[in-house]
Amino acid sequence: MEDCLFCKIIKGEIPCSKVYEDEEFLAFNDINPKAPIHILVIPKKHIESLAHLKEDDEKLMGKIYGVINKIAQEKGFKQDGYRLIVNCGKNGGQEVMHLHFHILAGKPLGEKII
Ligand code: 5GP
Ligand code: ZN
């Protein structure tokens, strides 16, 4: 996807502060962190949002939780915990239309919506 910001990050056309990478996923620090640790985990495959997932993507989406767990372990916040957020579409407040999971950690995260 030529105009997709996160695809450009995957291709190395835009720099990022990389946290984790394998064949299928990339994780990097959010440019505008909302917590001491704010990591974005994305599939390398361009999927616009959760609403755009196809049946074929089920396996990939199953794996993303393993990646998140691995990052939590490696970065040392697994024990204290974290919050996972996925904004989907207009009402979800999604701004970058490439599926991404926000990991927030590093302090008690305060008010919960839910
Ligand atoms: P959304 O609102 O779509 O769920 O989240 C998009 C996130 O991408 C925001 O938290 C924003 O700070 C982050 N972001 C936007 N542009 C860049 C960028 O160029 N680099 C990085 N690392 N994060 C970005
Ligand atoms: Zn993309």
mmCIF file with all atom_site columns, C-alpha atoms and ligand atoms in Angstrom:
data_model
loop_
_atom_site.group_PDB
_atom_site.id
_atom_site.type_symbol
_atom_site.label_atom_id
_atom_site.label_alt_id
_atom_site.label_comp_id
_atom_site.label_asym_id
_atom_site.label_entity_id
_atom_site.label_seq_id
_atom_site.pdbx_PDB_ins_code
_atom_site.Cartn_x
_atom_site.Cartn_y
_atom_site.Cartn_z
_atom_site.occupancy
_atom_site.B_iso_or_equiv
_atom_site.pdbx_formal_charge
_atom_site.auth_seq_id
_atom_site.auth_comp_id
_atom_site.auth_asym_id
_atom_site.auth_atom_id
_atom_site.pdbx_PDB_model_num
ATOM   1   C  CA  . MET A 1 1   ? 0.000   0.000   0.000  1.00 0.00 ? 1   MET A CA  1
ATOM   2   C  CA  . GLU A 1 2   ? 1.874   2.985   -1.304 1.00 0.00 ? 2   GLU A CA  1
ATOM   3   C  CA  . ASP A 1 3   ? 0.310   5.716   0.779  1.00 0.00 ? 3   ASP A CA  1
ATOM   4   C  CA  . CYS A 1 4   ? 0.162   3.823   4.049  1.00 0.00 ? 4   CYS A CA  1
ATOM   5   C  CA  . LEU A 1 5   ? 2.373   5.303   6.771  1.00 0.00 ? 5   LEU A CA  1
ATOM   6   C  CA  . PHE A 1 6   ? 2.894   1.992   8.556  1.00 0.00 ? 6   PHE A CA  1
ATOM   7   C  CA  . CYS A 1 7   ? 3.684   0.162   5.303  1.00 0.00 ? 7   CYS A CA  1
ATOM   8   C  CA  . LYS A 1 8   ? 6.363   2.810   4.737  1.00 0.00 ? 8   LYS A CA  1
ATOM   9   C  CA  . ILE A 1 9   ? 7.744   2.087   8.212  1.00 0.00 ? 9   ILE A CA  1
ATOM   10  C  CA  . ILE A 1 10  ? 7.762   -1.657  7.417  1.00 0.00 ? 10  ILE A CA  1
ATOM   11  C  CA  . LYS A 1 11  ? 9.676   -0.964  4.187  1.00 0.00 ? 11  LYS A CA  1
ATOM   12  C  CA  . GLY A 1 12  ? 12.167  1.228   6.071  1.00 0.00 ? 12  GLY A CA  1
ATOM   13  C  CA  . GLU A 1 13  ? 11.177  4.339   4.103  1.00 0.00 ? 13  GLU A CA  1
ATOM   14  C  CA  . ILE A 1 14  ? 10.218  6.071   7.352  1.00 0.00 ? 14  ILE A CA  1
ATOM   15  C  CA  . PRO A 1 15  ? 12.375  5.413   10.431 1.00 0.00 ? 15  PRO A CA  1
ATOM   16  C  CA  . CYS A 1 16  ? 11.040  3.925   13.628 1.00 0.00 ? 16  CYS A CA  1
ATOM   17  C  CA  . SER A 1 17  ? 12.348  2.892   17.006 1.00 0.00 ? 17  SER A CA  1
ATOM   18  C  CA  . LYS A 1 18  ? 12.069  -0.870  16.551 1.00 0.00 ? 18  LYS A CA  1
ATOM   19  C  CA  . VAL A 1 19  ? 11.133  -3.099  19.462 1.00 0.00 ? 19  VAL A CA  1
ATOM   20  C  CA  . TYR A 1 20  ? 10.528  -6.442  17.756 1.00 0.00 ? 20  TYR A CA  1
ATOM   21  C  CA  . GLU A 1 21  ? 10.470  -7.888  14.262 1.00 0.00 ? 21  GLU A CA  1
ATOM   22  C  CA  . ASP A 1 22  ? 9.826   -11.253 12.689 1.00 0.00 ? 22  ASP A CA  1
ATOM   23  C  CA  . GLU A 1 23  ? 8.582   -12.390 9.288  1.00 0.00 ? 23  GLU A CA  1
ATOM   24  C  CA  . GLU A 1 24  ? 4.999   -11.405 9.953  1.00 0.00 ? 24  GLU A CA  1
ATOM   25  C  CA  . PHE A 1 25  ? 5.042   -8.630  12.556 1.00 0.00 ? 25  PHE A CA  1
ATOM   26  C  CA  . LEU A 1 26  ? 6.802   -5.405  13.452 1.00 0.00 ? 26  LEU A CA  1
ATOM   27  C  CA  . ALA A 1 27  ? 6.633   -3.573  16.773 1.00 0.00 ? 27  ALA A CA  1
ATOM   28  C  CA  . PHE A 1 28  ? 7.948   -0.072  17.394 1.00 0.00 ? 28  PHE A CA  1
ATOM   29  C  CA  . ASN A 1 29  ? 7.612   2.760   19.889 1.00 0.00 ? 29  ASN A CA  1
ATOM   30  C  CA  . ASP A 1 30  ? 4.726   5.157   19.339 1.00 0.00 ? 30  ASP A CA  1
ATOM   31  C  CA  . ILE A 1 31  ? 5.956   8.599   18.270 1.00 0.00 ? 31  ILE A CA  1
ATOM   32  C  CA  . ASN A 1 32  ? 3.577   10.271  20.729 1.00 0.00 ? 32  ASN A CA  1
ATOM   33  C  CA  . PRO A 1 33  ? 3.621   8.001   23.787 1.00 0.00 ? 33  PRO A CA  1
ATOM   34  C  CA  . LYS A 1 34  ? 0.619   8.034   26.112 1.00 0.00 ? 34  LYS A CA  1
ATOM   35  C  CA  . ALA A 1 35  ? 2.418   6.021   28.820 1.00 0.00 ? 35  ALA A CA  1
ATOM   36  C  CA  . PRO A 1 36  ? 6.059   5.358   29.823 1.00 0.00 ? 36  PRO A CA  1
ATOM   37  C  CA  . ILE A 1 37  ? 5.895   2.366   27.483 1.00 0.00 ? 37  ILE A CA  1
ATOM   38  C  CA  . HIS A 1 38  ? 3.733   2.758   24.369 1.00 0.00 ? 38  HIS A CA  1
ATOM   39  C  CA  . ILE A 1 39  ? 4.424   0.209   21.662 1.00 0.00 ? 39  ILE A CA  1
ATOM   40  C  CA  . LEU A 1 40  ? 2.556   -0.387  18.414 1.00 0.00 ? 40  LEU A CA  1
ATOM   41  C  CA  . VAL A 1 41  ? 2.396   -3.958  17.134 1.00 0.00 ? 41  VAL A CA  1
ATOM   42  C  CA  . ILE A 1 42  ? 1.433   -4.353  13.480 1.00 0.00 ? 42  ILE A CA  1
ATOM   43  C  CA  . PRO A 1 43  ? 1.126   -7.174  10.980 1.00 0.00 ? 43  PRO A CA  1
ATOM   44  C  CA  . LYS A 1 44  ? 3.417   -6.656  7.988  1.00 0.00 ? 44  LYS A CA  1
ATOM   45  C  CA  . LYS A 1 45  ? 0.479   -7.545  5.791  1.00 0.00 ? 45  LYS A CA  1
ATOM   46  C  CA  . HIS A 1 46  ? -1.520  -4.415  5.043  1.00 0.00 ? 46  HIS A CA  1
ATOM   47  C  CA  . ILE A 1 47  ? -4.885  -4.901  6.748  1.00 0.00 ? 47  ILE A CA  1
ATOM   48  C  CA  . GLU A 1 48  ? -6.763  -1.637  7.184  1.00 0.00 ? 48  GLU A CA  1
ATOM   49  C  CA  . SER A 1 49  ? -8.507  -2.393  10.448 1.00 0.00 ? 49  SER A CA  1
ATOM   50  C  CA  . LEU A 1 50  ? -10.108 -5.130  12.524 1.00 0.00 ? 50  LEU A CA  1
ATOM   51  C  CA  . ALA A 1 51  ? -13.176 -4.643  10.344 1.00 0.00 ? 51  ALA A CA  1
ATOM   52  C  CA  . HIS A 1 52  ? -11.148 -5.650  7.284  1.00 0.00 ? 52  HIS A CA  1
ATOM   53  C  CA  . LEU A 1 53  ? -9.956  -9.013  8.595  1.00 0.00 ? 53  LEU A CA  1
ATOM   54  C  CA  . LYS A 1 54  ? -10.621 -11.955 6.306  1.00 0.00 ? 54  LYS A CA  1
ATOM   55  C  CA  . GLU A 1 55  ? -10.995 -15.596 7.272  1.00 0.00 ? 55  GLU A CA  1
ATOM   56  C  CA  . ASP A 1 56  ? -7.454  -16.162 5.994  1.00 0.00 ? 56  ASP A CA  1
ATOM   57  C  CA  . ASP A 1 57  ? -6.129  -13.736 8.610  1.00 0.00 ? 57  ASP A CA  1
ATOM   58  C  CA  . GLU A 1 58  ? -7.317  -15.786 11.582 1.00 0.00 ? 58  GLU A CA  1
ATOM   59  C  CA  . LYS A 1 59  ? -4.018  -17.590 12.064 1.00 0.00 ? 59  LYS A CA  1
ATOM   60  C  CA  . LEU A 1 60  ? -2.063  -14.332 11.837 1.00 0.00 ? 60  LEU A CA  1
ATOM   61  C  CA  . MET A 1 61  ? -4.312  -12.722 14.432 1.00 0.00 ? 61  MET A CA  1
ATOM   62  C  CA  . GLY A 1 62  ? -3.906  -15.691 16.741 1.00 0.00 ? 62  GLY A CA  1
ATOM   63  C  CA  . LYS A 1 63  ? -0.154  -15.230 16.556 1.00 0.00 ? 63  LYS A CA  1
ATOM   64  C  CA  . ILE A 1 64  ? -0.200  -11.528 17.420 1.00 0.00 ? 64  ILE A CA  1
ATOM   65  C  CA  . TYR A 1 65  ? -1.036  -12.280 21.055 1.00 0.00 ? 65  TYR A CA  1
ATOM   66  C  CA  . GLY A 1 66  ? 2.036   -14.487 21.282 1.00 0.00 ? 66  GLY A CA  1
ATOM   67  C  CA  . VAL A 1 67  ? 4.139   -11.623 19.899 1.00 0.00 ? 67  VAL A CA  1
ATOM   68  C  CA  . ILE A 1 68  ? 2.649   -9.209  22.445 1.00 0.00 ? 68  ILE A CA  1
ATOM   69  C  CA  . ASN A 1 69  ? 3.365   -11.650 25.256 1.00 0.00 ? 69  ASN A CA  1
ATOM   70  C  CA  . LYS A 1 70  ? 6.940   -12.075 24.052 1.00 0.00 ? 70  LYS A CA  1
ATOM   71  C  CA  . ILE A 1 71  ? 7.475   -8.297  23.959 1.00 0.00 ? 71  ILE A CA  1
ATOM   72  C  CA  . ALA A 1 72  ? 6.003   -7.967  27.467 1.00 0.00 ? 72  ALA A CA  1
ATOM   73  C  CA  . GLN A 1 73  ? 8.399   -10.637 28.693 1.00 0.00 ? 73  GLN A CA  1
ATOM   74  C  CA  . GLU A 1 74  ? 11.455  -9.204  26.919 1.00 0.00 ? 74  GLU A CA  1
ATOM   75  C  CA  . LYS A 1 75  ? 10.761  -5.594  27.921 1.00 0.00 ? 75  LYS A CA  1
ATOM   76  C  CA  . GLY A 1 76  ? 10.046  -6.598  31.510 1.00 0.00 ? 76  GLY A CA  1
ATOM   77  C  CA  . PHE A 1 77  ? 6.469   -5.393  31.941 1.00 0.00 ? 77  PHE A CA  1
ATOM   78  C  CA  . LYS A 1 78  ? 4.710   -8.741  31.772 1.00 0.00 ? 78  LYS A CA  1
ATOM   79  C  CA  . GLN A 1 79  ? 4.512   -9.152  35.513 1.00 0.00 ? 79  GLN A CA  1
ATOM   80  C  CA  . ASP A 1 80  ? 3.236   -5.645  36.317 1.00 0.00 ? 80  ASP A CA  1
ATOM   81  C  CA  . GLY A 1 81  ? 0.770   -5.788  33.445 1.00 0.00 ? 81  GLY A CA  1
ATOM   82  C  CA  . TYR A 1 82  ? -0.287  -3.613  30.587 1.00 0.00 ? 82  TYR A CA  1
ATOM   83  C  CA  . ARG A 1 83  ? -3.243  -2.439  28.541 1.00 0.00 ? 83  ARG A CA  1
ATOM   84  C  CA  . LEU A 1 84  ? -3.981  -3.427  24.968 1.00 0.00 ? 84  LEU A CA  1
ATOM   85  C  CA  . ILE A 1 85  ? -6.021  -1.095  22.758 1.00 0.00 ? 85  ILE A CA  1
ATOM   86  C  CA  . VAL A 1 86  ? -7.180  -1.440  19.174 1.00 0.00 ? 86  VAL A CA  1
ATOM   87  C  CA  . ASN A 1 87  ? -9.033  1.511   17.684 1.00 0.00 ? 87  ASN A CA  1
ATOM   88  C  CA  . CYS A 1 88  ? -11.257 0.475   14.795 1.00 0.00 ? 88  CYS A CA  1
ATOM   89  C  CA  . GLY A 1 89  ? -12.703 2.832   12.206 1.00 0.00 ? 89  GLY A CA  1
ATOM   90  C  CA  . LYS A 1 90  ? -14.206 6.297   12.584 1.00 0.00 ? 90  LYS A CA  1
ATOM   91  C  CA  . ASN A 1 91  ? -16.114 5.762   15.827 1.00 0.00 ? 91  ASN A CA  1
ATOM   92  C  CA  . GLY A 1 92  ? -13.194 3.879   17.339 1.00 0.00 ? 92  GLY A CA  1
ATOM   93  C  CA  . GLY A 1 93  ? -10.962 6.889   16.639 1.00 0.00 ? 93  GLY A CA  1
ATOM   94  C  CA  . GLN A 1 94  ? -8.564  5.038   14.333 1.00 0.00 ? 94  GLN A CA  1
ATOM   95  C  CA  . GLU A 1 95  ? -6.225  7.507   12.613 1.00 0.00 ? 95  GLU A CA  1
ATOM   96  C  CA  . VAL A 1 96  ? -3.751  5.254   10.819 1.00 0.00 ? 96  VAL A CA  1
ATOM   97  C  CA  . MET A 1 97  ? -5.551  2.807   8.561  1.00 0.00 ? 97  MET A CA  1
ATOM   98  C  CA  . HIS A 1 98  ? -3.168  -0.108  9.021  1.00 0.00 ? 98  HIS A CA  1
ATOM   99  C  CA  . LEU A 1 99  ? -4.248  -2.466  11.802 1.00 0.00 ? 99  LEU A CA  1
ATOM   100 C  CA  . HIS A 1 100 ? -2.242  -1.852  14.961 1.00 0.00 ? 100 HIS A CA  1
ATOM   101 C  CA  . PHE A 1 101 ? -2.362  -2.924  18.578 1.00 0.00 ? 101 PHE A CA  1
ATOM   102 C  CA  . HIS A 1 102 ? -1.353  -0.310  21.150 1.00 0.00 ? 102 HIS A CA  1
ATOM   103 C  CA  . ILE A 1 103 ? 0.488   -1.712  24.186 1.00 0.00 ? 103 ILE A CA  1
ATOM   104 C  CA  . LEU A 1 104 ? 0.501   0.721   27.115 1.00 0.00 ? 104 LEU A CA  1
ATOM   105 C  CA  . ALA A 1 105 ? 2.592   -0.077  30.161 1.00 0.00 ? 105 ALA A CA  1
ATOM   106 C  CA  . GLY A 1 106 ? 5.100   1.193   32.700 1.00 0.00 ? 106 GLY A CA  1
ATOM   107 C  CA  . LYS A 1 107 ? 2.740   2.713   35.271 1.00 0.00 ? 107 LYS A CA  1
ATOM   108 C  CA  . PRO A 1 108 ? -0.771  2.225   36.676 1.00 0.00 ? 108 PRO A CA  1
ATOM   109 C  CA  . LEU A 1 109 ? -2.798  3.455   33.731 1.00 0.00 ? 109 LEU A CA  1
ATOM   110 C  CA  . GLY A 1 110 ? -5.485  5.315   35.632 1.00 0.00 ? 110 GLY A CA  1
ATOM   111 C  CA  . GLU A 1 111 ? -9.052  5.794   34.535 1.00 0.00 ? 111 GLU A CA  1
ATOM   112 C  CA  . LYS A 1 112 ? -10.577 2.930   32.625 1.00 0.00 ? 112 LYS A CA  1
ATOM   113 C  CA  . ILE A 1 113 ? -13.343 3.413   30.087 1.00 0.00 ? 113 ILE A CA  1
ATOM   114 C  CA  . ILE A 1 114 ? -14.322 -0.180  30.634 1.00 0.00 ? 114 ILE A CA  1
HETATM 115 P  P1  . 5GP B 2 .   ? -4.658  5.274   16.102 1.00 0.00 ? 1   5GP B P1  1
HETATM 116 O  O1  . 5GP B 2 .   ? -5.228  6.586   16.576 1.00 0.00 ? 1   5GP B O1  1
HETATM 117 O  O2  . 5GP B 2 .   ? -4.791  5.094   14.609 1.00 0.00 ? 1   5GP B O2  1
HETATM 118 O  O3  . 5GP B 2 .   ? -5.164  4.093   16.877 1.00 0.00 ? 1   5GP B O3  1
HETATM 119 O  O4  . 5GP B 2 .   ? -3.126  5.321   16.459 1.00 0.00 ? 1   5GP B O4  1
HETATM 120 C  C1  . 5GP B 2 .   ? -2.142  5.758   15.590 1.00 0.00 ? 1   5GP B C1  1
HETATM 121 C  C2  . 5GP B 2 .   ? -0.891  5.906   16.414 1.00 0.00 ? 1   5GP B C2  1
HETATM 122 O  O5  . 5GP B 2 .   ? 0.205   6.035   15.530 1.00 0.00 ? 1   5GP B O5  1
HETATM 123 C  C3  . 5GP B 2 .   ? -0.897  7.139   17.321 1.00 0.00 ? 1   5GP B C3  1
HETATM 124 O  O6  . 5GP B 2 .   ? -0.717  6.742   18.682 1.00 0.00 ? 1   5GP B O6  1
HETATM 125 C  C4  . 5GP B 2 .   ? 0.282   7.968   16.804 1.00 0.00 ? 1   5GP B C4  1
HETATM 126 O  O7  . 5GP B 2 .   ? 0.995   8.623   17.826 1.00 0.00 ? 1   5GP B O7  1
HETATM 127 C  C5  . 5GP B 2 .   ? 1.129   6.927   16.088 1.00 0.00 ? 1   5GP B C5  1
HETATM 128 N  N1  . 5GP B 2 .   ? 1.921   7.454   14.980 1.00 0.00 ? 1   5GP B N1  1
HETATM 129 C  C6  . 5GP B 2 .   ? 1.485   8.289   13.995 1.00 0.00 ? 1   5GP B C6  1
HETATM 130 N  N2  . 5GP B 2 .   ? 2.470   8.546   13.132 1.00 0.00 ? 1   5GP B N2  1
HETATM 131 C  C7  . 5GP B 2 .   ? 3.564   7.858   13.578 1.00 0.00 ? 1   5GP B C7  1
HETATM 132 C  C8  . 5GP B 2 .   ? 4.910   7.729   13.083 1.00 0.00 ? 1   5GP B C8  1
HETATM 133 O  O8  . 5GP B 2 .   ? 5.308   8.284   12.071 1.00 0.00 ? 1   5GP B O8  1
HETATM 134 N  N3  . 5GP B 2 .   ? 5.753   6.941   13.809 1.00 0.00 ? 1   5GP B N3  1
HETATM 135 C  C9  . 5GP B 2 .   ? 5.355   6.319   14.960 1.00 0.00 ? 1   5GP B C9  1
HETATM 136 N  N4  . 5GP B 2 .   ? 6.254   5.575   15.594 1.00 0.00 ? 1   5GP B N4  1
HETATM 137 N  N5  . 5GP B 2 .   ? 4.092   6.403   15.434 1.00 0.00 ? 1   5GP B N5  1
HETATM 138 C  C10 . 5GP B 2 .   ? 3.209   7.163   14.755 1.00 0.00 ? 1   5GP B C10 1
HETATM 139 ZN ZN  . ZN  B 3 .   ? -0.224  -0.467  5.464  1.00 0.00 ? 2   ZN  B ZN  1
#
